[in-house]
Amino acid sequence: MPDHTHWTPEAIADQTGRTALVTGANSGIGLETARVLARHGARVILAGRSRPRLDEAVRTLRAELPQADLDSVVLDLGDLSSVRDAAARVAATETLDLLVNNAGIMNIPERRTTRDGFELTVGTNHLGHFALTAQVLPALLRSPAARIVTVSAIAAKWPSGTLTDLMSEERYRPMAAYAKSKRANVVFTRELARRLAGTTITPVVIHPGAAMTNLQQHTRGALVRALTGVMEKFLMGSPEGAAWPSLYAATSPDVHSGEFIGPASRNQTAGTPKPVALPRGADDPAEGSRLWDASERLTGVSFPLTGSAR
């Protein structure tokens, strides 16, 4: 059995020759993931909505790591045309060894929709990444040992995260929509692992524990801000530590297809990464099939799977 007790990013092997695409890479956990992968020799493509913020992130990393092999691509997960354009560029020019579906939003106060009419949280956190993964699959299949790491959250285990009323049309609650999107990340990964059996691709899903990142930007009110400050000081980890599960899933030789990786502390808020229990029912093939069919129907995107990979 692998010993997860003392894993840190220092255990990462040389990543020279590997190419990684990281979404939401201009800040927080995504930027830290990109930084550590680049430090270990990977070519890293940073993806994000804002060209100026991407350029700033690249400048920051190059100042720290002058020899880093970095590129960037504008990607708005809430706009399927942007997803298609970014994926087409990557699929046409790259052999992709690692896709990190990291970007996410949470706690949007009022129900909003993506450019394509999806509820914004699920549309961004799940459907955008579903479409991206499908459309860069040819680049992943060119790799001898690719990985897909999708970033979920502890919220995937919340009862409010049931995948009924996926678009929150009957009732919208900000954190319930977030929980739906994070459960969808887990269910998607488990179904993807089933469908990619027999290929060279290993899908893994992680949760980063609790860390103060840009996801908290929508918290409102004096009491909420005060509580957030207390949580940041005493309970929540840093984006650096919160990136460990992604980095472990991306690089460890002990990772297996379909695993759920999270921090090892008792409450799973921080600590070295290890496999953790799936949300109840998330491995149900019937739920996986329903989510997959709904995702294809909503996005109009299908995975190019044939033969034993179907």
Coordinates of C-alpha atoms in Angstrom, one line a residue:
M1 CA 0.0 0.0 0.0
P2 CA 1.3 3.5 -0.8
D3 CA 2.3 5.7 2.2
H4 CA 0.4 9.0 1.9
T5 CA 1.4 10.2 5.3
H6 CA 4.2 12.5 4.2
W7 CA 3.6 13.3 0.5
T8 CA 4.5 16.8 -0.5
P9 CA 5.1 18.3 -4.0
E10 CA 8.8 17.7 -3.5
A11 CA 8.0 14.0 -4.3
I12 CA 7.0 14.9 -7.8
A13 CA 9.2 13.3 -10.5
D14 CA 10.7 15.3 -13.4
Q15 CA 7.8 16.3 -15.7
T16 CA 10.0 17.3 -18.6
G17 CA 8.3 16.3 -21.8
R18 CA 4.8 16.5 -20.4
T19 CA 2.3 19.1 -21.5
A20 CA -0.4 20.2 -19.1
L21 CA -3.5 22.4 -19.7
V22 CA -4.8 24.0 -16.5
T23 CA -8.1 25.9 -16.4
G24 CA -8.6 28.8 -14.1
A25 CA -4.8 29.1 -14.0
N26 CA -4.4 32.8 -13.5
S27 CA -5.0 32.8 -9.7
G28 CA -5.5 30.6 -6.6
I29 CA -5.2 26.9 -6.8
G30 CA -4.9 26.9 -10.6
L31 CA -2.0 29.3 -10.6
E32 CA -0.2 27.2 -7.9
T33 CA -0.9 24.0 -9.8
A34 CA 0.7 25.6 -12.9
R35 CA 3.6 26.9 -10.9
V36 CA 4.5 23.6 -9.4
L37 CA 4.1 21.7 -12.6
A38 CA 6.3 24.2 -14.5
R39 CA 8.9 24.1 -11.7
H40 CA 9.2 20.3 -12.2
G41 CA 9.7 20.7 -16.0
A42 CA 6.3 20.4 -17.5
R43 CA 5.1 22.6 -20.4
V44 CA 2.1 24.4 -19.0
I45 CA -0.8 26.0 -20.9
L46 CA -2.6 28.4 -18.7
A47 CA -6.3 28.8 -19.5
G48 CA -8.6 31.6 -18.2
R49 CA -11.3 34.1 -19.3
S50 CA -9.2 37.3 -19.2
R51 CA -6.3 37.8 -21.6
P52 CA -4.8 40.6 -19.3
R53 CA -5.0 38.4 -16.2
L54 CA -3.5 35.4 -18.1
D55 CA -0.6 37.6 -19.4
E56 CA 0.0 38.8 -15.8
A57 CA 0.1 35.2 -14.5
V58 CA 2.5 34.2 -17.2
R59 CA 4.8 37.1 -16.3
T60 CA 4.6 36.2 -12.7
L61 CA 5.6 32.6 -13.3
R62 CA 8.4 33.6 -15.7
A63 CA 9.9 36.0 -13.2
E64 CA 10.0 33.1 -10.7
L65 CA 10.9 30.4 -13.2
P66 CA 12.9 31.9 -16.1
Q67 CA 13.3 28.6 -17.8
A68 CA 9.6 27.7 -17.6
D69 CA 7.9 26.6 -20.8
L70 CA 4.6 28.4 -20.7
D71 CA 1.7 29.3 -23.0
S72 CA -1.8 30.6 -22.5
V73 CA -5.2 30.3 -24.1
V74 CA -8.3 32.4 -23.5
L75 CA -11.1 30.1 -22.3
D76 CA -14.5 31.1 -21.0
L77 CA -16.2 28.0 -19.6
G78 CA -19.5 29.8 -19.6
D79 CA -19.5 30.2 -23.4
L80 CA -19.4 27.0 -25.5
S81 CA -18.1 28.9 -28.5
S82 CA -15.0 30.0 -26.4
V83 CA -14.6 26.4 -25.2
R84 CA -14.7 25.1 -28.8
D85 CA -12.2 27.6 -30.0
A86 CA -9.7 27.0 -27.2
A87 CA -10.1 23.2 -27.5
A88 CA -9.6 23.3 -31.2
R89 CA -6.4 25.2 -30.8
V90 CA -5.0 22.7 -28.3
A91 CA -6.2 19.6 -30.1
A92 CA -4.7 20.8 -33.4
T93 CA -1.2 21.6 -32.0
E94 CA -0.6 19.7 -28.8
T95 CA -0.1 16.2 -27.4
L96 CA -1.8 16.7 -24.1
D97 CA -0.5 14.6 -21.1
L98 CA -2.5 16.3 -18.4
L99 CA -5.8 18.2 -18.3
V100 CA -6.6 19.9 -15.0
N101 CA -10.3 21.0 -14.9
N102 CA -9.7 23.4 -12.1
A103 CA -11.7 26.6 -12.8
G104 CA -14.9 27.1 -10.8
I105 CA -17.4 29.6 -9.4
M106 CA -19.6 29.5 -6.4
N107 CA -22.3 31.3 -4.3
I108 CA -23.7 33.4 -7.1
P109 CA -26.4 35.4 -5.2
E110 CA -29.1 35.3 -7.9
R111 CA -29.8 32.8 -10.6
R112 CA -27.9 33.7 -13.7
T113 CA -27.2 31.9 -17.0
T114 CA -24.3 31.3 -19.2
R115 CA -24.2 32.6 -22.8
D116 CA -25.8 29.4 -23.9
G117 CA -28.6 29.6 -21.3
F118 CA -27.4 27.2 -18.6
E119 CA -27.6 28.0 -14.9
L120 CA -24.3 29.7 -14.4
T121 CA -22.7 27.6 -11.7
V122 CA -23.4 24.2 -13.2
G123 CA -22.9 25.5 -16.7
T124 CA -19.4 26.7 -15.8
N125 CA -18.2 24.1 -13.3
H126 CA -19.5 21.0 -15.0
L127 CA -20.9 21.6 -18.5
G128 CA -18.0 23.8 -19.6
H129 CA -15.5 21.3 -18.5
F130 CA -17.5 18.4 -19.9
A131 CA -17.4 20.1 -23.4
L132 CA -13.7 21.0 -23.0
T133 CA -12.7 17.5 -22.0
A134 CA -14.6 16.0 -25.0
Q135 CA -13.0 18.4 -27.5
V136 CA -9.4 18.0 -26.3
L137 CA -9.7 14.2 -26.1
P138 CA -7.8 13.6 -29.4
A139 CA -4.8 15.5 -27.9
L140 CA -5.1 13.4 -24.7
L141 CA -5.3 10.1 -26.7
R142 CA -2.0 11.0 -28.4
S143 CA -0.2 10.8 -25.0
P144 CA 1.1 7.4 -23.9
A145 CA -0.2 8.0 -20.4
A146 CA -2.5 11.0 -20.0
R147 CA -4.5 12.1 -17.0
I148 CA -7.6 14.1 -16.5
V149 CA -7.9 15.7 -13.1
T150 CA -11.2 17.4 -12.3
V151 CA -11.5 19.6 -9.2
S152 CA -14.6 19.0 -7.2
A153 CA -15.2 20.0 -3.5
I154 CA -16.4 18.7 -0.2
A155 CA -19.8 20.2 -1.2
A156 CA -20.2 17.2 -3.5
K157 CA -21.2 15.3 -0.4
W158 CA -23.9 17.7 0.6
P159 CA -27.6 16.4 0.4
S160 CA -28.5 19.6 -1.4
G161 CA -26.3 18.5 -4.3
T162 CA -28.8 16.0 -5.8
L163 CA -28.6 16.2 -9.6
T164 CA -32.4 16.5 -10.0
D165 CA -33.4 20.0 -11.3
L166 CA -29.9 20.3 -12.7
M167 CA -30.4 23.8 -14.0
S168 CA -32.2 25.0 -10.8
E169 CA -35.2 26.0 -12.7
E170 CA -37.7 24.9 -10.0
R171 CA -35.8 26.5 -7.2
Y172 CA -32.4 28.4 -7.1
R173 CA -30.2 28.4 -4.0
P174 CA -26.7 29.6 -4.5
M175 CA -24.8 26.9 -2.5
A176 CA -27.2 24.1 -3.6
A177 CA -26.3 25.0 -7.2
Y178 CA -22.6 24.8 -6.3
A179 CA -23.1 21.4 -4.6
K180 CA -24.9 20.1 -7.7
S181 CA -21.9 21.3 -9.9
K182 CA -19.4 19.6 -7.6
R183 CA -21.3 16.3 -7.4
A184 CA -21.6 16.5 -11.2
N185 CA -17.8 16.7 -11.3
V186 CA -17.5 13.4 -9.3
V187 CA -20.3 11.6 -11.2
F188 CA -18.8 12.7 -14.5
T189 CA -15.3 11.5 -13.6
R190 CA -16.6 8.1 -12.5
E191 CA -18.6 7.7 -15.7
L192 CA -15.6 8.9 -17.8
A193 CA -13.4 6.3 -16.1
R194 CA -15.9 3.6 -17.1
R195 CA -16.0 4.9 -20.7
L196 CA -12.3 5.3 -21.0
A197 CA -11.4 1.8 -19.8
G198 CA -9.0 0.3 -22.2
T199 CA -7.4 3.6 -23.2
T200 CA -4.2 5.2 -22.0
I201 CA -6.1 8.0 -20.1
T202 CA -6.6 8.0 -16.3
P203 CA -9.5 10.3 -15.1
V204 CA -9.3 11.3 -11.4
V205 CA -11.4 13.7 -9.3
I206 CA -10.2 15.6 -6.3
H207 CA -11.3 18.0 -3.7
P208 CA -8.9 20.6 -2.3
G209 CA -10.2 20.8 1.2
A210 CA -10.8 24.4 2.4
A211 CA -8.8 27.3 1.2
M212 CA -9.3 31.0 0.8
T213 CA -9.3 31.7 -3.0
N214 CA -11.2 33.8 -5.5
L215 CA -14.2 31.5 -5.0
Q216 CA -15.1 33.5 -1.9
Q217 CA -15.6 36.7 -3.8
H218 CA -19.4 36.6 -3.7
T219 CA -19.8 36.4 0.1
R220 CA -21.8 39.3 1.3
G221 CA -22.6 41.0 4.6
A222 CA -20.6 42.1 7.6
L223 CA -21.2 38.9 9.6
V224 CA -20.3 36.7 6.6
R225 CA -17.1 38.7 6.1
A226 CA -16.2 38.5 9.7
L227 CA -16.8 34.7 9.8
T228 CA -14.8 34.3 6.6
G229 CA -11.9 36.1 8.2
V230 CA -12.0 33.8 11.2
M231 CA -12.2 30.7 8.9
E232 CA -9.3 32.0 6.9
K233 CA -7.1 32.4 9.9
F234 CA -8.0 29.3 11.8
L235 CA -9.6 26.7 9.6
M236 CA -8.7 27.2 6.0
G237 CA -5.5 26.3 4.2
S238 CA -3.6 28.3 1.7
P239 CA -4.0 27.9 -2.1
E240 CA -0.6 26.4 -2.1
G241 CA -1.6 23.6 0.2
A242 CA -5.0 23.3 -1.4
A243 CA -3.2 22.5 -4.7
W244 CA -1.6 19.4 -3.3
P245 CA -4.5 17.0 -4.2
S246 CA -4.5 18.2 -7.8
L247 CA -0.7 17.8 -8.0
Y248 CA -0.8 14.4 -6.4
A249 CA -3.5 13.3 -8.8
A250 CA -1.6 14.7 -11.7
T251 CA 1.7 13.1 -10.9
S252 CA 1.7 10.3 -8.4
P253 CA 2.3 6.7 -9.7
D254 CA -0.1 5.5 -7.1
V255 CA -3.2 7.1 -8.5
H256 CA -5.9 4.9 -10.1
S257 CA -8.6 5.6 -12.6
G258 CA -11.8 7.0 -11.1
E259 CA -10.3 7.7 -7.6
F260 CA -11.5 10.6 -5.4
I261 CA -8.5 12.3 -3.8
G262 CA -8.7 14.7 -0.9
P263 CA -6.7 16.0 2.1
A264 CA -5.9 13.5 4.8
S265 CA -6.9 15.4 7.9
R266 CA -9.8 14.0 9.9
N267 CA -12.3 16.6 8.5
Q268 CA -10.6 16.6 5.1
T269 CA -10.0 20.4 5.2
A270 CA -6.2 20.2 4.8
G271 CA -3.3 17.8 4.8
T272 CA -1.4 15.5 2.5
P273 CA -3.5 13.9 -0.2
K274 CA -5.0 10.4 -0.1
P275 CA -8.0 8.5 -1.7
V276 CA -11.2 9.4 0.2
A277 CA -14.7 8.1 0.1
L278 CA -17.0 9.0 -2.7
P279 CA -20.2 10.9 -2.1
R280 CA -23.0 8.6 -1.4
G281 CA -24.4 7.1 -4.7
A282 CA -21.9 8.9 -6.9
D283 CA -20.6 5.6 -8.4
D284 CA -24.1 4.6 -9.5
P285 CA -23.8 3.8 -13.3
A286 CA -27.4 4.8 -13.8
E287 CA -26.7 8.3 -12.4
G288 CA -23.6 8.5 -14.4
S289 CA -25.4 7.6 -17.6
R290 CA -28.2 10.1 -16.9
L291 CA -25.7 12.9 -16.3
W292 CA -23.7 12.0 -19.4
D293 CA -26.8 12.0 -21.6
A294 CA -28.0 15.3 -20.2
S295 CA -24.6 16.9 -20.6
E296 CA -24.3 15.7 -24.3
R297 CA -27.9 17.0 -25.0
L298 CA -27.4 20.3 -23.3
T299 CA -23.9 21.1 -24.8
G300 CA -24.4 19.4 -28.2
V301 CA -20.9 17.9 -27.6
S302 CA -20.2 14.1 -27.8
F303 CA -17.1 12.3 -26.8
P304 CA -15.2 10.7 -29.8
L305 CA -15.1 7.3 -28.2
T306 CA -15.0 4.1 -30.2
G307 CA -14.5 0.4 -29.7
S308 CA -13.5 -0.7 -26.2
A309 CA -13.4 2.9 -25.0
R310 CA -17.2 3.4 -25.4

